[in-house]
Structure formats: structure tokens, C-alpha cells
Coordinates of C-alpha atoms and ligand atoms in Angstrom, one line a residue:
X206 CA 11.3 7.5 2.6
X207 CA 9.8 10.4 0.8
X208 CA 8.7 13.2 3.1
X209 CA 5.6 13.8 1.1
X210 CA 4.4 10.2 1.6
X211 CA 5.1 10.4 5.3
X212 CA 3.0 13.6 5.7
X213 CA 0.1 12.1 3.7
X214 CA 0.3 8.9 5.8
X215 CA 0.2 10.8 9.1
X216 CA -2.7 12.8 7.8
X217 CA -4.6 9.7 7.0
X218 CA -4.0 8.2 10.4
X219 CA -5.1 11.4 12.1
X220 CA -8.3 11.3 10.0
X221 CA -9.0 7.8 11.3
X222 CA -8.5 9.0 14.8
X223 CA -10.8 12.0 14.4
X224 CA -13.3 9.7 12.9
X225 CA -13.2 7.3 15.8
X226 CA -13.6 10.1 18.3
X227 CA -16.4 11.7 16.3
X228 CA -18.4 8.4 16.1
X229 CA -17.9 7.7 19.8
X230 CA -19.1 11.1 20.5
X231 CA -22.2 10.6 18.4
X232 CA -23.0 7.3 20.2
X233 CA -22.5 9.1 23.5
X234 CA -25.0 11.8 22.6
X235 CA -27.5 9.2 21.4
X236 CA -27.3 7.3 24.6
X237 CA -27.4 10.3 26.9
X238 CA -30.5 11.6 25.1
X239 CA -32.2 8.4 26.0
X240 CA -30.9 7.6 29.4
X241 CA -30.4 10.6 31.7
X242 CA -28.5 8.7 34.4
X243 CA -25.8 7.9 31.8
X244 CA -25.2 11.5 31.3
X245 CA -24.7 12.0 35.0
X246 CA -22.4 9.0 35.2
X247 CA -20.3 10.4 32.3
X248 CA -19.9 13.6 34.2
X249 CA -18.9 11.8 37.3
X250 CA -16.4 9.6 35.5
X251 CA -14.9 12.5 33.6
X252 CA -14.1 14.2 37.0
X253 CA -12.0 11.3 38.3
X254 CA -8.7 12.6 37.0
X255 CA -9.2 16.0 38.5
X256 CA -10.3 14.6 41.9
X257 CA -7.2 12.4 42.0
X258 CA -4.8 15.2 41.2
X259 CA -6.5 17.4 43.8
X260 CA -6.1 15.0 46.7
X261 CA -2.5 14.2 45.7
X262 CA -1.8 17.9 45.6
X263 CA -3.4 18.7 48.9
X264 CA -2.6 15.6 51.0
X265 CA 0.7 14.3 49.4
X266 CA 1.8 11.1 51.0
X267 CA -1.3 10.8 53.1
X268 CA -3.6 10.7 50.1
X269 CA -3.8 6.9 49.9
X270 CA -7.1 6.5 51.7
X271 CA -8.7 9.2 49.6
X272 CA -7.3 7.8 46.4
X273 CA -8.7 4.4 47.2
X274 CA -12.1 5.9 47.8
X275 CA -12.1 7.8 44.5
X276 CA -11.0 4.7 42.6
X277 CA -13.7 2.6 44.2
X278 CA -16.3 5.2 43.4
X279 CA -15.0 5.3 39.8
X280 CA -15.3 1.5 39.5
X281 CA -18.8 1.5 40.9
X282 CA -19.9 4.2 38.4
X283 CA -18.3 2.3 35.5
X284 CA -20.2 -0.9 36.6
X285 CA -23.4 1.0 36.8
X286 CA -22.8 2.4 33.3
X287 CA -22.3 -1.1 31.9
X288 CA -25.4 -2.4 33.6
X289 CA -27.5 0.4 32.3
X290 CA -26.2 -0.1 28.7
X291 CA -26.9 -3.8 28.9
X292 CA -30.4 -3.2 30.3
X293 CA -31.0 -0.9 27.4
X294 CA -29.8 -3.5 24.9
X295 CA -26.5 -1.8 24.1
X296 CA -23.2 -3.7 24.0
X297 CA -21.1 -3.1 27.1
X298 CA -18.4 -1.2 25.2
X299 CA -20.9 0.9 23.2
X300 CA -19.4 4.1 24.4
X301 CA -15.8 3.1 24.0
X302 CA -13.8 4.7 21.2
X303 CA -13.4 2.1 18.4
X304 CA -10.0 2.8 16.9
X305 CA -9.2 1.6 13.4
X306 CA -5.9 0.3 14.7
X307 CA -6.2 -1.1 18.3
X308 CA -2.4 -1.3 18.6
X309 CA -1.6 2.4 18.4
X310 CA -5.1 3.8 19.0
X311 CA -4.7 5.6 15.7
X312 CA -1.7 7.6 16.9
X313 CA 0.7 5.9 14.5
X314 CA 3.1 5.1 17.2
X315 CA 3.6 2.3 19.8
X316 CA 6.2 3.0 22.5
X317 CA 7.7 5.7 20.3
X318 CA 8.1 3.4 17.3
X319 CA 6.2 3.6 14.1
X320 CA 3.2 1.3 14.2
X321 CA 2.6 -1.2 11.3
X322 CA -0.5 0.8 10.2
X323 CA 1.6 3.9 9.7
X324 CA 4.3 2.0 7.8
X325 CA 1.6 0.5 5.6
X326 CA 0.2 3.9 4.8
X327 CA 3.6 5.3 4.0
X328 CA 4.2 2.5 1.6
X329 CA 0.9 3.1 -0.1
X330 CA 1.7 6.7 -0.6
X331 CA 5.3 5.9 -1.7
X332 CA 3.8 3.9 -4.5
X333 CA 1.1 6.4 -5.3
X334 CA 3.7 9.1 -5.5
X335 CA 5.8 7.2 -8.0
X336 CA 2.6 6.5 -9.8
X337 CA 0.4 9.6 -9.4
X338 CA 0.0 9.9 -13.2
X339 CA -1.0 6.3 -13.4
X340 CA -4.1 4.3 -13.3
X341 CA -3.5 2.0 -10.4
X342 CA -7.2 2.3 -9.4
X343 CA -8.6 1.2 -12.7
X344 CA -6.0 -1.5 -13.5
X345 CA -7.0 -4.5 -11.5
X346 CA -7.5 -8.2 -12.2
X347 CA -11.2 -7.6 -12.2
X348 CA -11.0 -5.1 -15.0
X349 CA -8.8 -7.3 -17.1
X350 CA -10.6 -9.2 -19.8
X351 CA -9.6 -11.9 -22.2
X352 CA -12.2 -10.9 -24.7
X353 CA -9.7 -8.7 -26.5
X354 CA -7.5 -11.5 -27.6
X355 CA -8.2 -13.6 -30.6
X356 CA -8.9 -17.4 -30.2
X357 CA -7.8 -18.1 -33.8
X358 CA -5.1 -20.8 -34.0
X359 CA -2.5 -20.8 -36.7
X360 CA -1.6 -24.5 -37.3
X361 CA -0.8 -26.1 -33.9
X362 CA 0.3 -23.0 -32.1
X363 CA -1.6 -21.6 -29.2
X364 CA -4.1 -18.8 -29.9
X365 CA -3.5 -15.4 -28.4
X366 CA -6.3 -15.9 -26.0
X367 CA -4.8 -19.2 -24.7
X368 CA -1.4 -17.6 -24.2
X369 CA -2.8 -14.5 -22.6
X370 CA -5.1 -16.7 -20.4
X371 CA -2.0 -18.4 -19.1
X372 CA -0.2 -15.1 -18.5
X373 CA -3.3 -13.8 -16.7
X374 CA -3.5 -16.9 -14.4
X375 CA 0.2 -16.7 -13.7
X376 CA -0.1 -13.0 -12.7
X377 CA -3.1 -13.6 -10.4
X378 CA -1.3 -16.5 -8.8
X379 CA 1.9 -14.6 -8.5
X380 CA 0.1 -11.7 -6.8
X381 CA -1.9 -13.9 -4.4
X382 CA 1.1 -16.0 -3.4
X383 CA 3.6 -13.1 -3.4
X384 CA 6.3 -13.4 -0.8
X385 CA 9.8 -12.3 -0.3
X386 CA 11.1 -15.3 -2.3
X387 CA 8.9 -14.8 -5.3
X388 CA 10.8 -14.9 -8.7
X389 CA 11.5 -11.9 -10.8
X390 CA 9.4 -11.5 -13.9
X391 CA 10.0 -10.0 -17.4
X392 CA 7.0 -9.0 -19.4
X393 CA 7.8 -8.7 -23.1
X394 CA 5.5 -7.5 -25.9
X395 CA 4.3 -4.9 -28.2
X396 CA 2.3 -1.8 -27.2
X397 CA -1.2 -2.0 -25.7
X398 CA -1.2 -5.7 -24.8
X399 CA -1.8 -5.3 -21.0
X400 CA 1.7 -5.3 -19.5
X401 CA 1.2 -2.1 -17.5
X402 CA -2.4 -3.1 -16.6
X403 CA -1.3 -6.5 -15.2
X404 CA 1.8 -5.2 -13.4
X405 CA -0.3 -2.5 -11.7
X406 CA -2.9 -5.2 -10.8
X407 CA -0.1 -7.2 -9.2
X408 CA 1.1 -4.2 -7.3
X409 CA -2.3 -3.6 -6.0
X410 CA -2.9 -7.1 -4.7
X411 CA 0.6 -7.3 -3.2
X412 CA 0.0 -4.1 -1.3
X413 CA -3.4 -5.3 -0.1
X414 CA -1.6 -8.3 1.3
X415 CA 0.6 -6.0 3.4
X416 CA 3.8 -6.0 1.3
X417 CA 5.4 -2.9 -0.1
X418 CA 5.4 -2.5 -3.8
X419 CA 7.0 0.2 -5.8
X420 CA 5.9 1.0 -9.3
X421 CA 7.7 3.3 -11.6
X422 CA 8.1 3.8 -15.3
X423 CA 11.7 3.4 -16.4
X424 CA 12.0 7.0 -17.6
X425 CA 10.7 8.4 -14.3
X426 CA 12.8 6.1 -12.2
X427 CA 16.1 6.8 -14.0
X428 CA 15.4 10.5 -14.1
X429 CA 15.0 10.5 -10.3
X430 CA 18.0 8.3 -9.7
X431 CA 20.2 10.5 -12.0
X432 CA 19.0 13.7 -10.3
X433 CA 19.6 12.4 -6.9
X434 CA 23.0 11.1 -8.0
X435 CA 24.0 14.6 -9.0
X436 CA 22.5 16.1 -5.8
X437 CA 19.5 17.6 -7.6
X438 CA 16.9 15.4 -6.0
X439 CA 14.1 16.3 -3.6
X440 CA 15.3 16.8 -0.1
X441 CA 15.0 13.7 2.2
X442 CA 14.2 11.5 -0.7
X443 CA 16.5 8.5 -1.4
X444 CA 15.0 6.6 -4.3
X445 CA 17.8 4.1 -4.5
X446 CA 17.2 3.2 -0.9
X447 CA 13.4 2.9 -1.5
X448 CA 14.0 0.7 -4.5
X449 CA 16.3 -1.6 -2.5
X450 CA 14.0 -1.8 0.5
X451 CA 10.6 -2.4 -1.3
X452 CA 9.4 -6.0 -1.2
X453 CA 8.5 -5.7 -4.9
X454 CA 9.8 -3.3 -7.5
X455 CA 8.1 -2.8 -10.8
X456 CA 9.9 -1.1 -13.6
X457 CA 7.6 -0.4 -16.4
X458 CA 8.5 0.4 -20.0
X459 CA 12.2 -0.4 -19.8
X460 CA 13.8 1.0 -22.9
X461 CA 11.7 4.2 -23.0
X462 CA 14.3 6.0 -20.8
X463 CA 17.2 7.9 -22.3
X464 CA 19.9 5.7 -23.7
X465 CA 23.1 6.7 -21.8
X466 CA 25.8 5.1 -19.8
X467 CA 24.4 6.2 -16.5
X468 CA 21.1 4.5 -17.1
X469 CA 22.7 1.3 -18.4
X470 CA 25.0 0.9 -15.4
X471 CA 22.2 1.9 -13.0
X472 CA 20.0 -0.8 -14.4
X473 CA 22.8 -3.3 -14.0
X474 CA 23.4 -2.3 -10.4
X475 CA 19.8 -2.3 -9.6
X476 CA 19.2 -5.8 -11.0
X477 CA 22.3 -7.1 -9.2
X478 CA 21.6 -5.6 -5.8
X479 CA 18.0 -6.9 -5.9
X480 CA 19.3 -10.4 -6.9
X481 CA 21.8 -10.4 -4.1
X482 CA 19.2 -9.4 -1.6
X483 CA 16.9 -12.1 -3.1
X484 CA 14.2 -9.6 -3.9
X485 CA 12.0 -9.7 -7.0
X486 CA 11.6 -7.1 -9.8
X487 CA 9.0 -7.1 -12.4
X488 CA 10.2 -5.5 -15.6
X489 CA 8.0 -4.8 -18.6
X490 CA 9.3 -3.7 -22.0
X491 CA 8.6 -3.3 -25.7
X492 CA 12.1 -4.5 -26.4
X493 CA 12.9 -8.0 -27.6
X494 CA 15.4 -10.1 -25.7
X495 CA 17.9 -9.5 -28.5
X496 CA 17.4 -5.7 -28.1
X497 CA 17.8 -5.9 -24.4
X498 CA 21.1 -7.7 -24.9
X499 CA 22.3 -5.1 -27.4
X500 CA 21.3 -2.2 -25.3
X501 CA 22.2 -3.2 -21.8
X502 CA 25.1 -5.6 -22.5
X503 CA 24.9 -9.4 -22.0
X504 CA 25.8 -9.1 -18.3
X505 CA 22.3 -7.7 -17.8
X506 CA 20.7 -9.9 -20.5
X507 CA 22.1 -13.1 -19.2
X508 CA 20.9 -12.5 -15.7
X509 CA 17.4 -11.7 -16.9
X510 CA 17.3 -14.6 -19.3
X511 CA 18.4 -17.2 -16.8
X512 CA 16.8 -15.9 -13.6
X513 CA 13.6 -14.2 -14.7
X514 CA 10.3 -15.8 -15.5
X515 CA 9.6 -14.5 -19.1
X516 CA 6.0 -13.7 -20.1
X517 CA 5.6 -13.0 -23.9
X518 CA 2.4 -10.9 -24.4
X519 CA 0.7 -11.4 -27.7
X520 CA -2.3 -10.1 -29.6
X521 CA -3.6 -6.8 -31.1
X522 CA -3.3 -3.4 -29.4
X523 CA -6.1 -3.4 -26.8
X524 CA -5.8 0.3 -26.5
X525 CA -6.8 0.7 -30.1
X526 CA -9.6 -1.9 -29.8
X527 CA -11.0 -0.1 -26.7
X528 CA -10.7 3.3 -28.5
X529 CA -12.7 2.0 -31.4
X530 CA -15.3 0.5 -29.1
X531 CA -15.5 3.8 -27.1
X532 CA -14.3 1.9 -24.0
X533 CA -11.5 4.1 -23.0
Ligands
LIG208 N1 -7.0 -7.6 -21.3 C1 -7.3 -6.3 -21.0 N2 -8.6 -6.1 -20.5 C2 -9.0 -4.8 -20.2 N3 -8.2 -3.7 -20.5 C3 -7.0 -3.9 -21.0 C4 -6.5 -5.2 -21.3 N4 -5.3 -5.0 -21.9 C5 -5.0 -3.7 -21.9 N5 -6.1 -3.0 -21.4 C6 -6.2 -1.6 -21.4 O1 -5.6 -1.1 -22.6 C7 -4.8 0.0 -22.3 C8 -3.3 -0.3 -22.7 O2 -2.9 -1.4 -21.9 P1 -1.5 -1.4 -21.2 O3 -1.1 0.0 -20.8 O4 -1.5 -2.3 -20.1 O5 -0.5 -1.9 -22.4 P2 1.0 -2.1 -22.3 O6 1.3 -3.5 -22.7 O7 1.6 -1.7 -21.1 O8 1.5 -1.1 -23.5 P3 2.8 -0.3 -23.7 O9 3.8 -1.3 -24.2 O10 2.5 0.7 -24.7 O11 3.2 0.3 -22.4 C9 -4.9 0.3 -20.8 O12 -5.9 1.3 -20.7 C10 -5.3 -1.0 -20.2 O13 -6.1 -0.8 -19.1
LIG209 MG1 2.9 -0.1 -20.6
LIG210 ZN1 -1.4 1.4 14.4

């Protein structure tokens, strides 16, 4: 796990906690300004802990009677508070702190173990870190349009719009139904056809559904892996482990990384290890299947061709179209 992601995640949880406290405080001020007795009760209730420790300290084993009295008094005050709130049309728990995560009360930990909410935030930042230069926020299914693809048919073949409409539906379905047994996907096609856009949209939905998704361009990913392999990585960061653990891994722009033996065998290992663990990868590339075979050997190509769902993107460069229309 990247240290930076962990720090950011803890910060965010702490912010939630501060926020919950702040809002409870505001509600308290509001109610106290209206109902003076509640202010008194608050003061009495806040003294309970101190009173308890005092009698325990001064009376030791003989404190039981005094403790019972203090607890009874506390309960009575709490009841009175609830009655007053109800009489004044407030919910009974109006003054309670409303934590974002009830399980850990926004501390990030339950019984000394990381709470799900903290893990989720870490995953989010892991992805964002890999992806900081990218546009995960603007690349969603909602901002994907089929209007950029021509509906012209040549003879009996499907139009670009029809093909892309099928791909779009497949991706939406894939993201919505994503689970640990989802298939791997290969997105093929020329530049600017929406491969990155749709793979980020998938990552986004998959994360919203509580899975971890890791997105990286191939050049970035292989550079990190190579640096770490030679001991030049960031301290505490183990990219290979993150890649193997994530529920979904997206490798964008395969083929744009340096062409060397390290990258070729790393890709093979990565594909193999994820297959063995039965975990999906989404790969997108400008290379053709033939080029994949030539570059990464047929050991890689045969796995991809037989086990991956292939999506062939078609059409005219949407980047250029948007540029012309001033839409970028
Ligand atoms: N169908 C679409 N609707 C809206 N925007 C699109 C669509 N397709 C692509 N875009 C936008 O056009 C730009 C290029 O798309 P994208 O980066 O997804 O292409 P790509 O297939 O990944 O290209 P490359 O092979 O060069 O990486 C992006 O800004 C993207 O948001
Ligand atoms: Mg791309
Ligand atoms: Zn929690």
C-alpha cells in the first residue's frame, strides 16, 4: 500500500469526524439557545465521568452505593433531555453525533483493525495516485456519447455507431455487474476512439460499488515496476503487490512503454499471475493482435486471444472532432 494514499485516506476520515463533531456542536448550540433547561442538563451530564472517578478515588471498594446513585441520576437526566427534545419537536437523538461511518465512529479502526471505510478510501487514493494526471472525474458513462460515431453502413457491415453502441453497452454492463469472476477485457483500436474514457468509466463505477480498481498507463506502470525491481522505488510502495491484490487492474496504452526484455517478461508474469488468481485485467492498446503477438511473444498473445473478451473500437478520432467543435 502506498504511504501517500494511506495518509490521504486517514486525513479524509479525520475530516469526516471533525465534521460530525462540528455539526453536533451546532445542533447543540441551537437547542440550548432555545431551551435553557437543556443547557443545564448538558452540564450535569458532562459531569458524570468526573463524579464517578471522584467517588471511586475517595471511597474505593465502598463506592458502589454512590456509583449507583450517580448512574441513576445520569439516566434520569438523559430521559428528561429526551422528553424535552420530543416536546419541542426534535428527534430524540438530535444531539447525538452523527458519524459518517457508524462502525468505527469515523476513527478508521474497529478493535484495532482497519475499518472498511478506511480501506475504501485508501483504494480510492491508490487509484488516484496512479492516475493523478488523468481525467477520471470527467470520464464517466454519462459523458460518453455515441454522436461522434458515424451511422453509415458499408454494404452489410455494421456502422461504427452500431459497433460502438454494443461496446458501450458491454462496458456499462461489465461495470455494473463487476465481481471477482468478471472476465478480462482487451480494448483494441486507433487513437481517440474512447478506450481510455470507457476504461476510466468502468474503474469509477467499479470503485463506487466497493471494489478496488487500479488504473495505470503502461509506461507509468512498467516504469514503477522496473524502478522497484532495481530498488529505486518509493519507500513502502510495492506496486506488484498492489497490482496483484486489486480486484480490477486497468493497463492503458499497452505498447506505449519502452520495448525491452524486462517489460515483456513483466507483462507475461502479470497476465499469468492475475489469471491464476482468477482476477480480471482490462488492457487497452493501439496495437493490433498481430502486433501484440510479435512484440510480446505468442505465450502472451495466445492467453489474451483465448481468454480475453476483445472489443474492437472503430470510428474517427473523437479527440480531433471535439477539438474542431471546441468541446475539449
Ligand atoms: N464517445 C465519446 N463521447 C465523449 N467523449 C469521448 C468519446 N470518445 C472519446 N472521447 C473523448 O475524446 C478524448 C480521447 O478519447 P480517449 O482518450 O478515450 O481515446 P483512446 O481510445 O484512449 O485514444 P488513445 O489510443 O490515443 O489512447 C478524450 O478526451 C475522451 O474523453
Ligand atoms: Mg487512451
Ligand atoms: Zn468506518
